[in-house]
Amino acid sequence: MAGPGAGFEYPPQEVSWLKRDALLFANSIGATADELHFLYELHPNFQVFPTYPIILPFKHTDQEVIDFYSRSNAAHIPGVPKLDSRRVVDGQRSITFLKQLPTSSAGRTFEIRSKVLGVYDKGKPGTVVETEQVLAEKGGDVYARAVGSGFYVGQGNWGGPKGPATVNYPPPEGKKPDAVHTLQTNKESALLYRLNGDYNPLHATPEPGQKMGFGGAIMHGLFSWNSACHGILQLLGGSDPANMKEFQARFAAPVKPADKLITEMWRTGETKDGWEEVRFVVRVEGGKVVLSNGRALMKCVGEKSKL
């Protein structure tokens, strides 16, 4: 039996992007100068980095900044208490890549179709809202399917269902990682990433993070998520989006601006229909795990030739 809110569909939201948006996104998540196909619009193989659809539910069709809080409060899920979007953090995200995005949406109409899969009461810690978001061309193909959970801090105990147990994808025990990617963030990393369209003040100014117990501004969870995908695709997939089919991770702890992120990845050797499962963990150097439950389905080819 479906719980409260499950199946609720938001109105389709038109989205758009320019080549400039694709360039900014790749730059903001750590793409490097030997990956000009993500960073230079005149490259003969210029492409959008594959996780770009994850930003479109924030960006919509905007080229200007927006009021994050007023937009987030736009829709109320029936059967569920009104939740305060000023106290929400990412829980887990997965994405399945179905078709390569065009480098610009110009001349075509794309939309995000979102529906609630479940709303789960986790007691005193808060409430989890799980949502499916599909990026599709209006009247045409589906390009990506994402499932994400938002954790509404301190907004539980309303009598809702606890929700199903999540499937875990731990790294193999006692095995050294097959590849390690490092990314040094700086005090401005979140201020750059937010220009993709995710203007949550939690990542720009200290006050929201202080109220939520983080001590100040924190990095976007999706910055760590997207930059981990970039590192894995770069080291195992030859920086070619065609070599990744699925990507997912759970947000385990916040990242502070200027932290160094270490992504450890393991090939499992388990393949299905030509796609190998890769497990990964992201941690802050010398500190805690920030992304757990990391899993990708890939065609592993190593790094792109530097020639």
Coordinates of C-alpha atoms in Angstrom, one line a residue:
M1 CA 0.0 0.0 0.0
A2 CA 1.3 3.4 -1.0
G3 CA 2.1 5.8 1.9
P4 CA 1.2 9.5 2.2
G5 CA 2.4 11.6 -0.7
A6 CA 3.5 8.6 -2.8
G7 CA 2.6 9.1 -6.4
F8 CA 2.1 12.8 -6.1
E9 CA 3.2 14.5 -9.4
Y10 CA 4.5 18.0 -9.7
P11 CA 3.5 20.0 -12.8
P12 CA 6.1 19.4 -15.5
Q13 CA 8.8 22.1 -15.4
E14 CA 10.4 23.5 -18.6
V15 CA 14.2 23.6 -18.4
S16 CA 16.8 24.9 -20.7
W17 CA 20.6 25.3 -21.0
L18 CA 23.2 27.0 -23.2
K19 CA 26.7 25.8 -24.2
R20 CA 27.9 28.3 -21.7
D21 CA 26.0 26.5 -18.9
A22 CA 27.6 23.2 -19.9
L23 CA 31.1 24.8 -19.8
L24 CA 30.4 26.4 -16.4
F25 CA 29.2 23.1 -15.0
A26 CA 32.2 21.1 -16.1
N27 CA 34.6 23.8 -14.8
S28 CA 32.9 24.0 -11.4
I29 CA 33.1 20.2 -10.7
G30 CA 36.8 19.8 -11.5
A31 CA 37.2 19.0 -15.2
T32 CA 40.8 19.5 -16.3
A33 CA 42.6 21.1 -19.2
D34 CA 43.2 17.7 -20.8
E35 CA 39.4 17.3 -21.0
L36 CA 38.7 20.1 -23.5
H37 CA 35.7 18.2 -24.9
F38 CA 33.9 19.3 -21.7
L39 CA 35.6 22.8 -21.4
Y40 CA 35.9 24.2 -24.9
E41 CA 32.8 24.7 -27.1
L42 CA 34.8 24.5 -30.4
H43 CA 36.3 21.1 -29.6
P44 CA 35.2 18.6 -32.3
N45 CA 33.8 16.3 -29.6
F46 CA 32.3 19.0 -27.3
Q47 CA 29.9 17.3 -24.9
V48 CA 27.8 18.1 -21.8
F49 CA 29.1 16.3 -18.7
P50 CA 26.6 13.4 -18.2
T51 CA 25.4 14.4 -14.7
Y52 CA 24.3 17.9 -15.8
P53 CA 20.6 16.9 -15.7
I54 CA 20.9 16.8 -11.9
I55 CA 21.2 20.6 -11.8
L56 CA 18.1 21.3 -14.0
P57 CA 15.5 20.9 -11.3
F58 CA 17.2 23.9 -9.6
K59 CA 18.0 25.9 -12.7
H60 CA 14.7 25.7 -14.7
T61 CA 15.1 28.1 -17.6
D62 CA 16.9 30.8 -15.6
Q63 CA 19.9 32.8 -16.7
E64 CA 19.5 35.1 -13.6
V65 CA 19.8 34.2 -9.9
I66 CA 16.6 33.3 -8.1
D67 CA 15.3 33.2 -4.5
F68 CA 16.0 29.6 -3.5
Y69 CA 13.7 29.5 -0.5
S70 CA 10.6 30.9 -2.2
R71 CA 11.0 28.5 -5.2
S72 CA 11.5 25.5 -2.9
N73 CA 8.3 26.2 -1.0
A74 CA 6.2 26.4 -4.2
A75 CA 4.5 23.0 -3.9
H76 CA 3.0 21.2 -0.9
I77 CA 2.8 17.4 -0.9
P78 CA -0.7 16.3 0.0
G79 CA -1.0 14.1 3.1
V80 CA 2.3 15.2 4.5
P81 CA 3.0 18.1 7.0
K82 CA 4.4 21.2 5.3
L83 CA 8.2 20.9 5.3
D84 CA 10.7 23.7 5.8
S85 CA 13.0 23.8 2.8
R86 CA 15.4 26.0 4.7
R87 CA 16.4 23.0 6.7
V88 CA 16.9 20.3 4.0
V89 CA 20.0 18.5 3.0
D90 CA 20.6 15.8 0.4
G91 CA 20.2 12.1 1.4
Q92 CA 21.0 10.0 -1.6
R93 CA 21.0 10.5 -5.4
S94 CA 21.2 8.1 -8.3
I95 CA 21.0 8.8 -12.0
T96 CA 20.6 6.6 -15.1
F97 CA 21.9 8.0 -18.4
L98 CA 19.6 7.1 -21.3
K99 CA 20.7 9.4 -24.1
Q100 CA 23.4 12.0 -24.6
L101 CA 22.3 15.5 -24.1
P102 CA 22.6 18.1 -26.8
T103 CA 25.2 20.8 -26.0
S104 CA 22.3 23.4 -25.9
S105 CA 18.6 23.1 -25.6
A106 CA 18.1 26.0 -28.1
G107 CA 15.3 25.4 -30.5
R108 CA 13.8 22.5 -28.5
T109 CA 11.7 22.2 -25.5
F110 CA 12.8 20.0 -22.5
E111 CA 11.1 19.4 -19.2
I112 CA 11.6 17.8 -15.9
R113 CA 8.8 15.5 -14.8
S114 CA 8.9 14.9 -11.0
K115 CA 6.9 12.6 -8.8
V116 CA 7.1 11.6 -5.2
L117 CA 8.0 8.0 -4.6
G118 CA 7.7 8.1 -0.8
V119 CA 7.8 10.3 2.3
Y120 CA 9.3 8.6 5.3
D121 CA 9.2 9.7 9.0
K122 CA 12.6 9.1 10.6
G123 CA 11.5 10.3 14.0
K124 CA 13.4 13.1 15.8
P125 CA 16.2 13.3 13.1
G126 CA 13.8 14.4 10.4
T127 CA 11.7 13.3 7.3
V128 CA 13.0 11.9 4.0
V129 CA 11.2 12.7 0.7
E130 CA 12.2 10.4 -2.2
T131 CA 11.5 11.8 -5.6
E132 CA 11.9 10.6 -9.2
Q133 CA 12.9 13.2 -11.8
V134 CA 12.9 12.5 -15.5
L135 CA 14.5 14.8 -18.1
A136 CA 12.7 14.5 -21.4
E137 CA 12.2 16.4 -24.6
K138 CA 8.6 17.5 -24.8
G139 CA 6.8 14.9 -27.0
G140 CA 10.1 13.0 -27.5
D141 CA 12.8 11.0 -25.9
V142 CA 13.8 10.6 -22.2
Y143 CA 17.4 11.5 -21.6
A144 CA 18.0 10.8 -17.9
R145 CA 16.2 9.4 -14.9
A146 CA 17.2 10.5 -11.4
V147 CA 16.0 9.4 -8.0
G148 CA 16.9 11.5 -5.0
S149 CA 16.1 11.8 -1.4
G150 CA 15.9 15.1 0.6
F151 CA 16.4 15.0 4.3
Y152 CA 14.4 17.6 6.2
V153 CA 16.4 18.1 9.4
G154 CA 14.4 17.9 12.6
Q155 CA 11.1 17.6 10.9
G156 CA 10.0 14.1 11.8
N157 CA 7.6 12.5 14.4
W158 CA 4.4 13.1 12.5
G159 CA 3.3 9.5 12.4
G160 CA 4.4 8.7 8.9
P161 CA 5.9 5.4 7.7
K162 CA 9.5 4.7 8.5
G163 CA 10.3 3.6 4.9
P164 CA 12.1 0.6 3.4
A165 CA 15.7 -0.3 4.3
T166 CA 18.1 0.9 1.7
V167 CA 20.4 -1.4 -0.3
N168 CA 24.0 -0.9 0.6
Y169 CA 27.0 -1.1 -1.8
P170 CA 30.1 -1.2 0.5
P171 CA 33.6 -1.3 -1.0
P172 CA 35.3 -4.7 -1.0
E173 CA 37.0 -5.5 2.3
G174 CA 40.8 -5.7 2.4
K175 CA 41.3 -4.7 -1.2
K176 CA 43.3 -1.6 -2.2
P177 CA 41.4 0.8 -4.5
D178 CA 42.1 0.4 -8.2
A179 CA 42.3 4.2 -8.6
V180 CA 42.3 7.2 -6.4
H181 CA 41.2 10.7 -7.4
T182 CA 42.0 13.8 -5.3
L183 CA 40.3 17.2 -5.6
Q184 CA 41.4 20.2 -3.5
T185 CA 38.5 22.6 -3.0
N186 CA 38.9 26.2 -1.9
K187 CA 36.9 28.8 -0.1
E188 CA 35.3 29.8 -3.3
S189 CA 34.4 26.4 -4.7
A190 CA 30.7 26.5 -3.5
L191 CA 30.4 30.1 -4.7
L192 CA 31.3 29.0 -8.2
Y193 CA 29.3 25.8 -8.2
R194 CA 26.1 27.7 -7.1
L195 CA 26.2 29.6 -10.4
N196 CA 24.9 26.4 -12.1
G197 CA 21.5 27.3 -10.6
D198 CA 21.6 25.9 -7.1
Y199 CA 21.4 29.1 -5.1
N200 CA 20.8 27.6 -1.6
P201 CA 22.2 30.2 0.9
L202 CA 23.5 27.3 3.0
H203 CA 26.4 27.2 0.6
A204 CA 27.2 30.9 0.4
T205 CA 26.7 32.6 3.8
P206 CA 27.4 31.2 7.3
E207 CA 24.0 31.9 9.1
P208 CA 21.9 28.9 7.7
G209 CA 24.6 26.4 8.4
Q210 CA 25.1 27.8 11.9
K211 CA 21.3 27.3 12.6
M212 CA 21.5 23.7 11.3
G213 CA 24.5 22.8 13.4
F214 CA 27.2 22.8 10.7
G215 CA 29.1 25.7 12.1
G216 CA 28.9 27.8 8.9
A217 CA 28.6 27.4 5.1
I218 CA 29.1 24.0 3.7
M219 CA 29.7 22.7 0.2
H220 CA 26.7 21.5 -1.9
G221 CA 26.3 17.8 -1.5
L222 CA 25.8 17.6 -5.2
F223 CA 29.2 19.3 -5.7
S224 CA 30.9 16.3 -4.0
W225 CA 28.6 13.9 -5.9
N226 CA 29.2 15.5 -9.3
S227 CA 33.0 15.9 -8.8
A228 CA 33.2 12.2 -7.6
C229 CA 31.5 11.2 -10.9
H230 CA 34.0 13.3 -12.8
G231 CA 37.0 11.7 -11.1
I232 CA 35.7 8.2 -11.7
L233 CA 34.8 8.8 -15.3
Q234 CA 38.3 10.5 -15.8
L235 CA 40.3 7.6 -14.2
L236 CA 38.3 4.6 -15.2
G237 CA 36.1 5.7 -18.2
G238 CA 38.5 7.6 -20.4
S239 CA 36.6 10.8 -19.7
D240 CA 34.0 9.5 -22.2
P241 CA 30.3 9.8 -21.1
A242 CA 29.4 6.8 -23.2
N243 CA 31.4 4.7 -20.7
M244 CA 29.0 5.3 -17.8
K245 CA 25.4 4.1 -17.5
E246 CA 24.5 4.6 -13.9
F247 CA 25.9 6.6 -10.9
Q248 CA 24.8 6.9 -7.3
A249 CA 26.0 7.8 -3.8
R250 CA 24.6 8.5 -0.3
F251 CA 25.5 11.8 1.4
A252 CA 27.2 10.8 4.6
A253 CA 28.6 14.0 6.1
P254 CA 29.0 17.7 5.1
V255 CA 32.1 19.0 3.3
K256 CA 33.6 22.4 4.3
P257 CA 35.0 24.8 1.7
A258 CA 38.8 24.2 1.3
D259 CA 38.5 20.5 2.2
K260 CA 40.5 18.0 0.1
L261 CA 38.3 15.2 -1.3
I262 CA 39.7 11.8 -1.8
T263 CA 37.7 9.4 -4.1
E264 CA 38.7 5.7 -3.8
M265 CA 37.3 3.4 -6.4
W266 CA 37.2 -0.4 -6.8
R267 CA 36.4 -2.4 -9.9
T268 CA 34.3 -5.4 -8.9
G269 CA 34.8 -7.5 -12.1
E270 CA 31.0 -8.1 -12.0
T271 CA 29.5 -7.3 -15.4
K272 CA 26.0 -7.4 -16.9
D273 CA 25.3 -6.7 -20.5
G274 CA 28.9 -5.3 -20.9
W275 CA 28.6 -2.9 -17.9
E276 CA 30.9 -3.4 -14.9
E277 CA 30.0 -2.5 -11.4
V278 CA 32.4 0.0 -9.7
R279 CA 32.2 0.8 -6.0
F280 CA 33.5 4.0 -4.5
V281 CA 33.9 6.0 -1.3
V282 CA 34.6 9.7 -0.9
R283 CA 36.3 11.0 2.2
V284 CA 37.8 14.3 3.4
E285 CA 41.6 13.9 3.6
G286 CA 42.5 12.8 7.1
G287 CA 38.8 12.7 8.1
K288 CA 35.4 11.2 7.7
V289 CA 33.5 9.6 4.8
V290 CA 31.3 12.2 3.0
L291 CA 29.9 10.0 0.2
S292 CA 29.1 6.4 0.9
N293 CA 27.1 3.7 -0.9
G294 CA 28.9 4.7 -4.1
R295 CA 28.2 2.6 -7.1
A296 CA 28.6 3.1 -10.9
L297 CA 28.0 0.9 -13.9
M298 CA 30.8 1.5 -16.4
K299 CA 32.8 0.3 -19.3
C300 CA 36.3 0.6 -17.7
V301 CA 39.0 1.6 -20.1
G302 CA 41.4 3.6 -17.9
E303 CA 42.4 7.2 -18.5
K304 CA 42.0 9.1 -21.7
S305 CA 45.2 9.2 -23.9
K306 CA 47.1 12.4 -23.2
L307 CA 48.4 12.5 -26.8

